[in-house]
Coordinates of C-alpha atoms in Angstrom, one line a residue:
Chain A
G1 CA 81.6 101.8 121.5
N2 CA 84.7 99.8 120.7
S3 CA 88.2 101.1 121.4
V4 CA 91.8 100.3 120.7
T5 CA 95.0 101.1 122.6
Q6 CA 98.3 101.0 120.8
M7 CA 101.8 101.0 122.0
E8 CA 103.3 104.4 122.1
G9 CA 106.3 105.2 119.9
P10 CA 108.5 106.1 118.4
V11 CA 110.2 102.8 118.1
T12 CA 113.7 102.8 116.8
L13 CA 115.4 99.5 115.7
S14 CA 118.4 98.5 113.8
E15 CA 118.0 96.6 110.5
E16 CA 117.3 92.9 110.9
A17 CA 116.0 93.4 114.5
F18 CA 112.7 91.8 115.7
L19 CA 109.7 94.0 115.8
T20 CA 106.6 93.9 118.1
I21 CA 104.0 96.6 118.3
N22 CA 101.4 96.0 120.9
C23 CA 97.7 96.5 120.3
T24 CA 94.8 95.7 122.7
Y25 CA 91.2 96.4 122.2
T26 CA 87.8 96.6 123.9
A27 CA 84.8 95.5 122.0
T28 CA 81.3 94.1 122.1
G29 CA 80.6 91.3 119.7
Y30 CA 83.1 90.0 117.3
P31 CA 85.0 92.8 115.5
S32 CA 87.4 92.4 112.6
L33 CA 90.9 93.6 113.3
F34 CA 93.3 95.3 111.0
W35 CA 96.8 96.7 110.8
Y36 CA 97.4 99.7 108.5
V37 CA 100.7 101.2 107.4
Q38 CA 101.3 104.9 106.4
Y39 CA 104.4 105.9 104.6
P40 CA 105.5 109.5 104.6
G41 CA 103.2 111.8 102.6
E42 CA 100.8 109.0 101.8
G43 CA 97.4 107.6 102.9
L44 CA 96.9 104.5 104.9
Q45 CA 97.4 101.1 103.3
L46 CA 96.0 97.8 104.6
L47 CA 98.8 95.7 105.9
L48 CA 96.9 92.7 107.2
K49 CA 93.6 91.7 108.8
A50 CA 91.9 89.0 110.9
T51 CA 88.2 88.5 111.1
K52 CA 87.8 85.9 113.9
A53 CA 89.5 84.6 117.0
D54 CA 92.8 82.7 116.4
D55 CA 93.0 84.0 112.8
K56 CA 96.5 85.0 111.8
G57 CA 96.9 87.8 109.3
S58 CA 100.2 88.0 107.4
N59 CA 101.7 90.1 104.7
K60 CA 105.2 91.2 103.7
G61 CA 106.8 89.3 106.6
F62 CA 104.5 90.9 109.2
E63 CA 102.1 88.8 111.3
A64 CA 99.4 89.4 113.9
T65 CA 97.1 86.9 115.6
Y66 CA 93.6 87.7 116.8
R67 CA 93.7 86.7 120.5
K68 CA 90.2 87.0 122.0
E69 CA 91.3 85.7 125.4
T70 CA 93.8 88.6 125.8
T71 CA 91.9 91.0 123.5
S72 CA 95.1 91.6 121.6
F73 CA 96.4 91.9 118.0
H74 CA 100.1 92.5 118.3
L75 CA 102.1 93.2 115.2
E76 CA 105.4 91.2 114.7
K77 CA 108.1 91.0 112.1
G78 CA 111.2 88.8 112.5
S79 CA 113.7 91.0 110.6
V80 CA 112.9 94.6 109.9
Q81 CA 114.3 96.6 107.0
V82 CA 114.9 100.3 106.5
S83 CA 112.0 100.3 104.1
D84 CA 109.6 99.3 106.9
S85 CA 110.1 102.8 108.5
A86 CA 106.5 104.1 108.7
V87 CA 103.6 104.8 111.0
Y88 CA 101.6 101.7 111.9
F89 CA 97.9 101.8 113.0
C90 CA 95.9 99.1 114.7
A91 CA 92.1 99.3 114.0
L92 CA 88.9 97.4 114.6
T93 CA 85.4 97.6 113.3
D94 CA 83.0 99.5 115.4
S95 CA 79.7 98.0 116.7
G96 CA 76.7 98.6 114.5
N97 CA 76.2 98.2 110.7
T98 CA 78.2 101.2 109.6
G99 CA 81.5 99.8 108.5
K100 CA 83.3 102.3 110.6
L101 CA 86.8 101.6 111.8
I102 CA 88.2 102.7 115.2
F103 CA 91.9 103.5 115.0
G104 CA 94.7 103.5 117.6
Q105 CA 96.9 106.5 117.9
G106 CA 99.6 105.1 115.6
T107 CA 103.2 103.9 116.3
T108 CA 106.1 105.4 114.4
L109 CA 108.8 102.9 113.5
Q110 CA 112.2 104.0 112.4
V111 CA 114.7 101.4 111.2
K112 CA 118.3 102.4 111.0
P113 CA 120.8 100.7 108.7
Chain B
N1 CA 93.1 102.0 89.1
A2 CA 92.3 105.4 90.6
G3 CA 90.6 104.0 93.8
V4 CA 89.9 106.9 96.2
T5 CA 90.9 110.4 95.0
Q6 CA 91.0 113.5 97.2
T7 CA 91.2 117.1 96.0
P8 CA 92.9 119.4 96.8
K9 CA 96.1 117.9 98.2
F10 CA 97.1 121.1 100.1
R11 CA 95.2 124.2 101.1
V12 CA 95.9 127.2 103.3
L13 CA 92.9 129.1 104.6
K14 CA 92.4 132.1 106.8
T15 CA 90.2 131.9 109.8
G16 CA 86.6 132.3 108.8
Q17 CA 87.0 131.2 105.2
S18 CA 85.1 128.3 103.8
M19 CA 86.1 125.4 101.6
T20 CA 85.0 122.1 100.3
L21 CA 87.1 118.9 100.2
L22 CA 86.1 116.5 97.5
C23 CA 86.4 112.7 97.7
A24 CA 85.7 110.5 94.7
Q25 CA 85.8 106.7 94.5
D26 CA 85.5 104.5 91.4
M27 CA 84.9 101.2 93.1
N28 CA 81.1 101.5 93.5
H29 CA 81.4 101.4 97.3
E30 CA 78.4 102.0 99.4
Y31 CA 80.2 103.3 102.5
M32 CA 82.4 106.4 102.7
Y33 CA 84.1 108.2 105.5
W34 CA 85.9 111.4 106.4
Y35 CA 88.7 111.1 109.0
R36 CA 91.1 113.7 110.4
Q37 CA 94.6 112.8 111.5
D38 CA 96.4 114.8 114.2
P39 CA 99.7 114.0 115.9
G40 CA 99.4 111.6 118.7
M41 CA 95.6 111.1 118.2
G42 CA 95.4 108.7 115.4
L43 CA 92.5 109.0 113.0
R44 CA 89.2 110.4 114.2
L45 CA 86.0 110.0 112.3
I46 CA 84.3 113.2 111.3
H47 CA 81.3 112.1 109.3
Y48 CA 80.3 109.0 107.3
S49 CA 77.8 107.8 104.8
V50 CA 76.3 104.3 104.4
G51 CA 74.9 105.0 101.0
E52 CA 73.9 107.6 98.5
G53 CA 71.8 110.4 100.0
T54 CA 72.7 109.4 103.6
T55 CA 75.1 111.0 106.1
A56 CA 75.8 110.6 109.8
K57 CA 78.0 112.2 112.5
G58 CA 81.1 110.6 113.6
E59 CA 83.3 111.3 116.7
V60 CA 84.3 114.9 115.9
P61 CA 81.6 116.4 113.6
D62 CA 81.4 120.0 114.9
G63 CA 82.4 122.6 112.4
Y64 CA 82.0 120.3 109.4
N65 CA 79.2 119.4 107.0
V66 CA 79.0 116.7 104.4
S67 CA 76.9 115.7 101.4
R68 CA 76.6 112.4 99.4
L69 CA 74.5 113.4 96.4
K70 CA 76.1 110.8 94.2
K71 CA 77.3 107.4 95.2
Q72 CA 80.9 108.0 94.1
N73 CA 81.4 111.4 95.7
F74 CA 81.5 112.5 99.4
L75 CA 82.1 116.2 100.1
L76 CA 83.4 117.6 103.3
G77 CA 82.6 121.3 103.9
L78 CA 84.1 123.8 106.4
E79 CA 81.7 126.8 106.6
S80 CA 83.9 129.0 108.8
A81 CA 87.4 127.6 109.2
A82 CA 89.2 127.7 112.6
P83 CA 92.8 127.1 113.5
S84 CA 91.7 124.0 115.4
Q85 CA 90.8 122.5 112.0
T86 CA 94.4 122.5 110.9
S87 CA 94.9 118.8 110.1
V88 CA 95.3 116.1 107.5
Y89 CA 92.0 114.9 106.2
F90 CA 91.5 111.4 104.8
C91 CA 88.6 110.1 102.9
A92 CA 88.0 106.3 102.8
S93 CA 85.5 103.9 101.4
N94 CA 84.5 100.3 101.6
G95 CA 82.1 98.0 99.7
R96 CA 80.7 95.9 102.6
L97 CA 80.7 95.6 106.3
N98 CA 83.8 94.3 108.1
S99 CA 85.9 94.8 105.0
P100 CA 89.1 97.0 104.9
L101 CA 88.8 100.7 104.2
H102 CA 90.4 102.1 101.0
F103 CA 92.1 105.4 101.7
G104 CA 92.8 108.5 99.6
N105 CA 96.2 110.2 99.9
G106 CA 94.9 113.0 102.1
T107 CA 94.4 116.7 102.1
R108 CA 96.7 118.8 104.3
L109 CA 94.8 121.8 105.5
T110 CA 96.3 124.7 107.4
V111 CA 94.1 127.4 108.9
T112 CA 95.9 130.6 109.9

């Protein structure tokens, strides 16, 4: 089946720093790719998505580009805020018609003022 | 906009006890999923359903059972809880393939 490998954390940044969280995947076919964010005590929320090669997903200043040649979907933000502190999960659709998502292990981001 | 609702939010069980976690969605979604979240392991799929009356095993199904008698509900059962089942459980749903999952807020289960 498909799989995803995510940069290990925790990642600690100062406010206004540049953020990159690496995500690479192994897949058959053409999966859709997602980034989810989890704030403390809450469920996962969709942050952005991309459904085909070279698509760029963006939301709330975060961006990620579907790179088929490098099988990557790295998350970036130009200037992080304290409120961005959360756990970030990279995910992709699994093969087969089930709608399942395969998740990375999550990366904890802490932003200090 | 209720979305996906999980009950209970917290539960403590003794080893060997049983319980059922309830997931309800009001979006008329066909697909529903149960995941567990453990530190450093991301989310792992326990069971899932592609429609009313259907269920299938995910990555870590042992020790769990599920039922999808109504389209809007997906129940996760633990017949004889073990400490290894201490985790945070998330239910999710989606309405079509390759679309994002909608998650509930989770159930934190501790088995002593």
